[in-house]
Amino acid sequence: MNNGVHSTYGQITGWGSYVPVKVVTNNDLPPELETSDEWIVQRTGIRERRIAAADETTCTLSLNASREALAKAGIQPSELDLIIVATSTPDHHTPPVSSLLQHALGATDVPAFVVVTGCTGFVYALSTAYQFIHSGAYRTILVVGVELLSRFVDWTDRSMCVLFGDAAGAVVVQATDRPCGMRSFVLGSDGSQGEQIIMRGGGSARPFSQEVLDGRQHYVQMNGREVFKFATRVVGPACEQAAAKAGLTLADIDWIIPHQANLRIIQTAAKLMDFPLERFIVNIERYANTSAASIPLALTENLTSGRILPTDRLMFVSFGAGLTWGAAVVEMSPR
Ligand code: UT7
């Protein structure tokens, strides 16, 4: 808890991720889908995705990633001041999966809540965590991005089910007086485009019913083409605004970790931003779109491999349901 010392900065001191064991390659997809490895690779860059086992849930994926992040930070669950989980695919509508995770971790009485902003969830959740750190309210926060989309897509709809995978990523943010961590953030939302990514049934607008079931409205639907256009429009400006807010330009950024929705979106953004494609972290070919998990998953993988150095300056950028978007400049350690 807050010990009275006001600390301005928050350092990412731990990171972890988890992907289910089961790999489904494009060629493993059922023939009834009438899709092909060629179509999927050319249009999206995806070659395979991970699919959760029957006994796995959003909570168990989160638990695995969180334990790794806590171990890396050398933190016991009881030392946490707050847990924030970004997801749109929780175990249940209620109770919140954040409380399930809090209990599973053994983080007795630690406050926990969920942030629901689609694929942008991790950037929103991390920005929220930093406000608690900057204000001095809390000193040690676990932020999780997790998604189990394979249970929320229609496996008879080739325009959706080939795009997504299951994963979790987590970071521990700890208060410090040394300048580092999140240096700026940009968040946005355009609800006029809410219909572009929508689960029509099962909420207060259209409660669950036989009609919802028959209409397959309990699955997420997406207008891919419109979301693609939106994503290529917002990524560059969001990064430029976040850099400017930190008193920087894009030239000062070592790596951009974008939400992994489509390789072509990343390539288009790189061109529009005039930022080298080699400096974008890309792993969509192995995991597909893991929504709120994609940024912490890519971060963990690349910190672990040593490709991203603890001294690097990073840009996180994401977009998704809402439609929402967000970008953040993060320095892993004081410079
Ligand atoms: O993370 C949240 C944000 N989500 C995104 O950012 C997704 C953004 N959108 C996209 O990545 C792309 O729009 C998609 C990958 C979803 C689709 O690519 P596209 O190039 O926009 O294709 P399209 O939806 O315009 O469809 C082109 C054709 C259609 O056939 P017709 O009507 O031209 O005959 C589709 O029926 O491709 C067909 N198609 C497929 N064919 C084989 C759609 N899905 C498939 C498939 N396999 N899996």
Short mmCIF file of C-alpha atoms and ligand atoms in Angstrom, two decimals:
data_model
loop_
_atom_site.label_atom_id
_atom_site.label_comp_id
_atom_site.label_asym_id
_atom_site.label_seq_id
_atom_site.Cartn_x
_atom_site.Cartn_y
_atom_site.Cartn_z
CA MET A 1 0.00 0.00 0.00
CA ASN A 2 0.94 3.65 -0.23
CA ASN A 3 3.55 4.29 2.43
CA GLY A 4 3.23 8.03 2.15
CA VAL A 5 6.10 8.50 -0.30
CA HIS A 6 4.89 10.23 -3.44
CA SER A 7 6.56 8.60 -6.48
CA THR A 8 6.04 10.10 -9.88
CA TYR A 9 7.27 7.29 -12.08
CA GLY A 10 6.27 3.69 -12.65
CA GLN A 11 8.75 1.14 -13.96
CA ILE A 12 7.79 -2.11 -15.66
CA THR A 13 9.74 -4.49 -13.43
CA GLY A 14 8.18 -7.78 -14.52
CA TRP A 15 6.69 -9.29 -17.64
CA GLY A 16 5.21 -12.61 -18.55
CA SER A 17 3.03 -14.29 -21.13
CA TYR A 18 1.20 -17.50 -21.76
CA VAL A 19 -0.07 -19.14 -24.92
CA PRO A 20 -1.99 -22.42 -25.01
CA VAL A 21 -0.03 -25.47 -26.16
CA LYS A 22 -2.29 -26.34 -29.09
CA VAL A 23 -1.08 -24.89 -32.41
CA VAL A 24 -3.58 -24.67 -35.27
CA THR A 25 -1.88 -23.88 -38.58
CA ASN A 26 -3.79 -22.49 -41.54
CA ASN A 27 -3.63 -25.94 -43.11
CA ASP A 28 -5.15 -27.50 -39.96
CA LEU A 29 -8.35 -25.44 -40.37
CA PRO A 30 -11.43 -27.50 -41.27
CA PRO A 31 -11.93 -27.89 -45.06
CA GLU A 32 -15.61 -26.84 -44.68
CA LEU A 33 -14.35 -23.27 -44.05
CA GLU A 34 -13.24 -23.08 -47.70
CA THR A 35 -10.24 -20.97 -46.83
CA SER A 36 -6.58 -21.49 -47.70
CA ASP A 37 -3.12 -20.92 -46.29
CA GLU A 38 -2.42 -18.72 -49.31
CA TRP A 39 -5.44 -16.43 -48.71
CA ILE A 40 -4.77 -16.08 -44.99
CA VAL A 41 -1.02 -15.42 -45.35
CA GLN A 42 -1.45 -12.94 -48.20
CA ARG A 43 -4.31 -11.00 -46.61
CA THR A 44 -3.20 -11.08 -42.97
CA GLY A 45 0.33 -12.50 -42.48
CA ILE A 46 -1.09 -15.17 -40.11
CA ARG A 47 0.34 -18.71 -40.41
CA GLU A 48 -0.86 -20.27 -37.15
CA ARG A 49 -2.63 -19.49 -33.89
CA ARG A 50 -2.88 -21.01 -30.39
CA ILE A 51 -6.21 -22.40 -29.21
CA ALA A 52 -7.04 -22.93 -25.53
CA ALA A 53 -7.67 -26.44 -24.21
CA ALA A 54 -11.16 -27.30 -22.95
CA ASP A 55 -10.11 -26.91 -19.31
CA GLU A 56 -8.52 -23.48 -19.86
CA THR A 57 -10.35 -20.20 -19.29
CA THR A 58 -9.52 -16.53 -19.49
CA CYS A 59 -8.66 -16.69 -15.78
CA THR A 60 -6.24 -19.60 -16.16
CA LEU A 61 -4.49 -17.97 -19.14
CA SER A 62 -4.15 -14.79 -17.04
CA LEU A 63 -2.89 -16.71 -14.03
CA ASN A 64 -0.03 -18.30 -16.00
CA ALA A 65 1.10 -14.97 -17.49
CA SER A 66 0.71 -13.16 -14.14
CA ARG A 67 2.76 -15.71 -12.18
CA GLU A 68 5.60 -15.30 -14.70
CA ALA A 69 5.45 -11.50 -14.49
CA LEU A 70 5.37 -11.54 -10.67
CA ALA A 71 8.31 -13.96 -10.52
CA LYS A 72 10.30 -11.76 -12.89
CA ALA A 73 9.59 -8.73 -10.69
CA GLY A 74 10.33 -10.71 -7.51
CA ILE A 75 6.91 -9.77 -6.14
CA GLN A 76 4.53 -11.90 -4.08
CA PRO A 77 0.82 -11.64 -4.96
CA SER A 78 0.21 -10.30 -1.43
CA GLU A 79 2.45 -7.32 -2.24
CA LEU A 80 0.16 -6.11 -5.04
CA ASP A 81 -1.86 -2.95 -4.49
CA LEU A 82 -4.08 -3.38 -7.55
CA ILE A 83 -4.87 -5.77 -10.40
CA ILE A 84 -6.22 -4.49 -13.74
CA VAL A 85 -7.29 -6.98 -16.41
CA ALA A 86 -7.95 -5.89 -19.99
CA THR A 87 -10.26 -8.32 -21.77
CA SER A 88 -13.44 -8.55 -23.81
CA THR A 89 -13.68 -12.32 -23.44
CA PRO A 90 -14.04 -12.97 -19.68
CA ASP A 91 -14.95 -16.27 -18.02
CA HIS A 92 -18.39 -14.82 -17.18
CA HIS A 93 -20.36 -11.58 -17.63
CA THR A 94 -20.23 -11.46 -13.84
CA PRO A 95 -18.27 -11.85 -11.58
CA PRO A 96 -15.42 -9.91 -13.17
CA VAL A 97 -12.52 -12.09 -14.26
CA SER A 98 -10.19 -9.68 -12.43
CA SER A 99 -11.61 -10.93 -9.10
CA LEU A 100 -11.29 -14.54 -10.22
CA LEU A 101 -7.64 -13.86 -11.03
CA GLN A 102 -7.11 -12.03 -7.72
CA HIS A 103 -8.43 -15.07 -5.85
CA ALA A 104 -6.50 -17.59 -7.99
CA LEU A 105 -3.28 -15.67 -7.33
CA GLY A 106 -3.93 -15.66 -3.61
CA ALA A 107 -3.80 -11.86 -3.58
CA THR A 108 -6.19 -11.61 -0.63
CA ASP A 109 -8.40 -8.49 -0.63
CA VAL A 110 -6.35 -6.78 -3.38
CA PRO A 111 -8.63 -4.53 -5.47
CA ALA A 112 -9.16 -5.71 -9.02
CA PHE A 113 -11.15 -4.54 -12.02
CA VAL A 114 -11.61 -5.14 -15.74
CA VAL A 115 -11.06 -2.70 -18.58
CA VAL A 116 -13.15 -3.46 -21.68
CA THR A 117 -11.93 -1.57 -24.72
CA GLY A 118 -11.45 -4.42 -27.18
CA CYS A 119 -8.01 -4.84 -28.66
CA THR A 120 -7.00 -1.44 -27.23
CA GLY A 121 -7.56 -2.80 -23.72
CA PHE A 122 -3.94 -3.22 -22.67
CA VAL A 123 -2.98 0.37 -23.57
CA TYR A 124 -6.04 1.67 -21.68
CA ALA A 125 -5.30 -0.57 -18.68
CA LEU A 126 -1.63 0.38 -18.55
CA SER A 127 -2.49 4.09 -18.81
CA THR A 128 -4.96 3.63 -15.93
CA ALA A 129 -2.34 1.84 -13.83
CA TYR A 130 0.03 4.76 -14.30
CA GLN A 131 -2.52 7.23 -12.96
CA PHE A 132 -2.64 5.32 -9.66
CA ILE A 133 1.17 5.30 -9.55
CA HIS A 134 1.57 8.98 -10.50
CA SER A 135 -0.98 10.07 -7.91
CA GLY A 136 0.87 8.18 -5.20
CA ALA A 137 -2.19 6.06 -4.41
CA TYR A 138 -0.57 2.70 -5.22
CA ARG A 139 2.99 1.44 -5.69
CA THR A 140 2.72 -2.04 -7.20
CA ILE A 141 0.19 -2.90 -9.90
CA LEU A 142 -0.37 -5.98 -12.05
CA VAL A 143 -1.71 -5.23 -15.54
CA VAL A 144 -2.94 -8.13 -17.66
CA GLY A 145 -4.04 -8.26 -21.31
CA VAL A 146 -5.83 -11.51 -22.01
CA GLU A 147 -8.22 -12.91 -24.57
CA LEU A 148 -9.82 -16.26 -25.26
CA LEU A 149 -11.43 -15.33 -28.55
CA SER A 150 -11.64 -18.87 -29.89
CA ARG A 151 -14.79 -19.26 -27.71
CA PHE A 152 -16.37 -16.06 -29.07
CA VAL A 153 -15.90 -16.43 -32.83
CA ASP A 154 -18.15 -18.36 -35.16
CA TRP A 155 -16.15 -21.37 -36.37
CA THR A 156 -18.39 -21.57 -39.44
CA ASP A 157 -17.50 -17.98 -40.47
CA ARG A 158 -14.20 -17.98 -42.35
CA SER A 159 -14.06 -14.18 -42.38
CA MET A 160 -13.65 -14.22 -38.57
CA CYS A 161 -12.41 -17.48 -37.09
CA VAL A 162 -9.13 -17.62 -39.03
CA LEU A 163 -8.06 -14.24 -37.66
CA PHE A 164 -7.87 -14.81 -33.90
CA GLY A 165 -5.86 -16.72 -31.31
CA ASP A 166 -5.83 -17.16 -27.53
CA ALA A 167 -3.13 -15.68 -25.26
CA ALA A 168 -2.33 -13.69 -22.14
CA GLY A 169 0.37 -11.17 -21.28
CA ALA A 170 1.07 -9.39 -18.00
CA VAL A 171 3.33 -6.70 -16.60
CA VAL A 172 4.13 -5.51 -13.08
CA VAL A 173 4.39 -1.72 -12.73
CA GLN A 174 6.20 -0.42 -9.64
CA ALA A 175 6.60 3.10 -8.31
CA THR A 176 10.05 4.62 -8.52
CA ASP A 177 11.53 8.10 -8.26
CA ARG A 178 13.83 7.40 -11.22
CA PRO A 179 12.44 8.81 -14.49
CA CYS A 180 11.22 5.90 -16.62
CA GLY A 181 8.11 3.94 -17.46
CA MET A 182 5.15 5.46 -19.28
CA ARG A 183 6.17 8.92 -20.45
CA SER A 184 2.96 9.77 -22.34
CA PHE A 185 -0.25 8.28 -23.58
CA VAL A 186 -2.97 9.01 -26.13
CA LEU A 187 -6.40 7.40 -25.88
CA GLY A 188 -9.37 7.74 -28.21
CA SER A 189 -12.83 6.42 -28.94
CA ASP A 190 -15.32 6.85 -31.79
CA GLY A 191 -18.57 5.20 -30.73
CA SER A 192 -20.24 6.20 -34.00
CA GLN A 193 -18.37 3.21 -35.40
CA GLY A 194 -19.50 0.80 -32.71
CA GLU A 195 -21.16 -1.51 -35.21
CA GLN A 196 -17.86 -2.30 -36.94
CA ILE A 197 -16.89 -4.84 -34.26
CA ILE A 198 -19.89 -6.06 -32.33
CA MET A 199 -21.38 -8.94 -30.40
CA ARG A 200 -25.05 -8.18 -30.93
CA GLY A 201 -26.63 -10.67 -28.54
CA GLY A 202 -26.34 -11.45 -24.85
CA GLY A 203 -26.27 -7.88 -23.50
CA SER A 204 -29.01 -5.51 -22.26
CA ALA A 205 -29.84 -4.37 -25.80
CA ARG A 206 -30.59 -7.90 -26.95
CA PRO A 207 -30.66 -10.32 -24.02
CA PHE A 208 -29.72 -13.91 -24.65
CA SER A 209 -32.58 -15.83 -26.30
CA GLN A 210 -33.27 -18.59 -28.78
CA GLU A 211 -33.42 -15.88 -31.47
CA VAL A 212 -29.94 -14.66 -30.51
CA LEU A 213 -28.68 -18.23 -30.67
CA ASP A 214 -30.35 -19.00 -34.01
CA GLY A 215 -29.01 -15.75 -35.47
CA ARG A 216 -25.51 -16.58 -34.22
CA GLN A 217 -25.52 -13.17 -32.53
CA HIS A 218 -23.59 -14.51 -29.52
CA TYR A 219 -20.47 -14.39 -31.70
CA VAL A 220 -18.32 -11.34 -32.48
CA GLN A 221 -18.94 -9.89 -35.92
CA MET A 222 -16.60 -7.49 -37.70
CA ASN A 223 -16.65 -5.32 -40.80
CA GLY A 224 -13.03 -6.12 -41.61
CA ARG A 225 -12.61 -3.68 -44.46
CA GLU A 226 -13.84 -0.69 -42.43
CA VAL A 227 -11.73 -1.62 -39.41
CA PHE A 228 -8.70 -1.98 -41.67
CA LYS A 229 -9.22 1.56 -43.05
CA PHE A 230 -9.76 2.95 -39.54
CA ALA A 231 -6.61 1.24 -38.22
CA THR A 232 -4.35 2.57 -40.95
CA ARG A 233 -5.82 6.05 -40.34
CA VAL A 234 -5.27 6.18 -36.56
CA VAL A 235 -1.98 4.34 -35.94
CA GLY A 236 0.40 6.99 -37.33
CA PRO A 237 -1.23 10.07 -35.78
CA ALA A 238 -1.64 8.31 -32.41
CA CYS A 239 2.09 7.47 -32.35
CA GLU A 240 3.09 10.97 -33.43
CA GLN A 241 0.84 12.54 -30.77
CA ALA A 242 2.18 10.23 -28.04
CA ALA A 243 5.77 10.99 -29.06
CA ALA A 244 5.08 14.76 -29.06
CA LYS A 245 3.44 14.57 -25.62
CA ALA A 246 6.65 12.98 -24.33
CA GLY A 247 8.68 15.78 -25.93
CA LEU A 248 9.99 13.39 -28.56
CA THR A 249 9.66 12.57 -32.25
CA LEU A 250 9.28 9.15 -33.83
CA ALA A 251 13.03 9.18 -34.53
CA ASP A 252 13.58 8.86 -30.75
CA ILE A 253 11.64 5.58 -30.57
CA ASP A 254 13.63 2.31 -30.69
CA TRP A 255 10.73 -0.09 -31.25
CA ILE A 256 7.05 0.22 -32.05
CA ILE A 257 4.98 -2.63 -30.64
CA PRO A 258 1.69 -2.45 -32.55
CA HIS A 259 -1.44 -4.44 -31.93
CA GLN A 260 -1.11 -7.51 -34.15
CA ALA A 261 -4.30 -7.50 -36.23
CA ASN A 262 -2.99 -7.69 -39.77
CA LEU A 263 0.53 -7.54 -41.21
CA ARG A 264 -0.75 -5.30 -44.01
CA ILE A 265 -2.01 -2.76 -41.45
CA ILE A 266 1.48 -2.66 -39.90
CA GLN A 267 3.17 -2.35 -43.31
CA THR A 268 0.81 0.46 -44.37
CA ALA A 269 1.28 2.31 -41.07
CA ALA A 270 5.08 2.01 -41.35
CA LYS A 271 4.96 3.56 -44.83
CA LEU A 272 2.58 6.36 -43.81
CA MET A 273 4.68 7.16 -40.74
CA ASP A 274 7.97 6.83 -42.62
CA PHE A 275 9.19 4.60 -39.77
CA PRO A 276 11.31 1.53 -40.68
CA LEU A 277 9.25 -1.65 -40.81
CA GLU A 278 12.18 -3.56 -39.22
CA ARG A 279 11.62 -1.45 -36.08
CA PHE A 280 8.03 -2.71 -35.69
CA ILE A 281 7.77 -5.82 -33.54
CA VAL A 282 5.73 -8.38 -35.48
CA ASN A 283 4.71 -11.87 -34.37
CA ILE A 284 1.26 -12.16 -35.94
CA GLU A 285 2.44 -15.06 -38.10
CA ARG A 286 2.64 -17.31 -34.99
CA TYR A 287 -0.21 -16.11 -32.81
CA ALA A 288 -2.76 -14.36 -35.09
CA ASN A 289 -4.78 -11.55 -33.49
CA THR A 290 -4.82 -12.05 -29.72
CA SER A 291 -6.61 -8.73 -29.11
CA ALA A 292 -5.80 -7.21 -25.70
CA ALA A 293 -3.00 -9.77 -25.21
CA SER A 294 -1.03 -8.94 -28.34
CA ILE A 295 1.14 -6.09 -26.99
CA PRO A 296 2.19 -7.67 -23.64
CA LEU A 297 2.77 -10.98 -25.46
CA ALA A 298 5.06 -9.34 -28.03
CA LEU A 299 6.78 -7.29 -25.31
CA THR A 300 7.51 -10.34 -23.17
CA GLU A 301 8.71 -12.45 -26.08
CA ASN A 302 11.12 -9.80 -27.31
CA LEU A 303 12.45 -8.82 -23.87
CA THR A 304 13.06 -12.49 -23.13
CA SER A 305 14.88 -13.06 -26.43
CA GLY A 306 17.00 -9.94 -25.88
CA ARG A 307 15.80 -8.25 -29.07
CA ILE A 308 14.28 -5.45 -27.00
CA LEU A 309 16.83 -4.17 -24.51
CA PRO A 310 15.91 -2.99 -21.01
CA THR A 311 17.27 0.42 -22.03
CA ASP A 312 15.06 0.78 -25.11
CA ARG A 313 12.35 3.37 -25.63
CA LEU A 314 9.13 1.79 -26.85
CA MET A 315 5.88 2.88 -28.46
CA PHE A 316 2.79 0.75 -27.84
CA VAL A 317 -0.06 1.40 -30.29
CA SER A 318 -3.41 -0.31 -30.59
CA PHE A 319 -6.91 -0.06 -32.07
CA GLY A 320 -10.07 -2.11 -31.81
CA ALA A 321 -13.71 -2.40 -30.78
CA GLY A 322 -15.45 0.83 -29.89
CA LEU A 323 -13.90 1.80 -32.14
CA THR A 324 -11.04 2.75 -29.83
CA TRP A 325 -7.37 3.50 -30.17
CA GLY A 326 -4.41 4.22 -27.94
CA ALA A 327 -0.66 4.79 -27.98
CA ALA A 328 1.93 5.13 -25.23
CA VAL A 329 5.65 5.90 -24.98
CA VAL A 330 7.30 3.55 -22.49
CA GLU A 331 10.90 3.63 -21.32
CA MET A 332 11.85 0.32 -19.77
CA SER A 333 14.50 1.88 -17.50
CA PRO A 334 15.91 5.34 -16.67
CA ARG A 335 17.96 6.75 -19.55
O1 UT7 B 1 -8.13 -6.44 -33.79
C1 UT7 B 1 -9.31 -5.73 -33.96
C2 UT7 B 1 -9.24 -5.03 -35.19
N1 UT7 B 1 -9.41 -5.91 -36.34
C3 UT7 B 1 -8.74 -5.67 -37.43
O2 UT7 B 1 -7.92 -4.79 -37.43
C4 UT7 B 1 -9.05 -6.40 -38.71
C5 UT7 B 1 -8.89 -5.46 -39.84
N2 UT7 B 1 -9.31 -6.02 -41.10
C6 UT7 B 1 -8.58 -6.95 -41.74
O3 UT7 B 1 -7.55 -7.37 -41.26
C7 UT7 B 1 -9.03 -7.38 -43.11
O4 UT7 B 1 -10.07 -6.56 -43.55
C8 UT7 B 1 -9.49 -8.87 -43.16
C9 UT7 B 1 -8.29 -9.78 -43.03
C10 UT7 B 1 -10.47 -9.14 -42.04
C11 UT7 B 1 -10.15 -9.18 -44.50
O5 UT7 B 1 -9.28 -8.87 -45.56
P1 UT7 B 1 -9.82 -8.04 -46.82
O6 UT7 B 1 -8.72 -7.96 -47.76
O7 UT7 B 1 -10.39 -6.76 -46.27
O8 UT7 B 1 -10.93 -8.99 -47.38
P2 UT7 B 1 -12.51 -8.74 -47.53
O9 UT7 B 1 -13.19 -8.81 -46.20
O10 UT7 B 1 -12.71 -7.53 -48.34
O11 UT7 B 1 -12.92 -10.02 -48.37
C12 UT7 B 1 -12.37 -10.25 -49.68
C13 UT7 B 1 -12.84 -11.60 -50.16
C14 UT7 B 1 -14.32 -11.82 -50.00
O12 UT7 B 1 -14.77 -12.54 -51.14
P3 UT7 B 1 -15.50 -11.76 -52.33
O13 UT7 B 1 -16.73 -11.15 -51.72
O14 UT7 B 1 -14.51 -10.74 -52.82
O15 UT7 B 1 -15.76 -12.87 -53.30
C15 UT7 B 1 -14.42 -12.73 -48.79
O16 UT7 B 1 -15.55 -13.57 -48.84
O17 UT7 B 1 -12.20 -12.64 -49.39
C16 UT7 B 1 -13.18 -13.56 -48.91
N3 UT7 B 1 -12.73 -14.11 -47.64
C17 UT7 B 1 -12.00 -15.22 -47.55
N4 UT7 B 1 -11.55 -16.08 -48.45
C18 UT7 B 1 -10.81 -17.13 -48.03
C19 UT7 B 1 -12.91 -13.58 -46.40
N5 UT7 B 1 -12.32 -14.37 -45.50
C20 UT7 B 1 -11.74 -15.39 -46.18
C21 UT7 B 1 -10.99 -16.51 -45.79
N6 UT7 B 1 -10.55 -17.36 -46.75
N7 UT7 B 1 -10.68 -16.77 -44.50
#
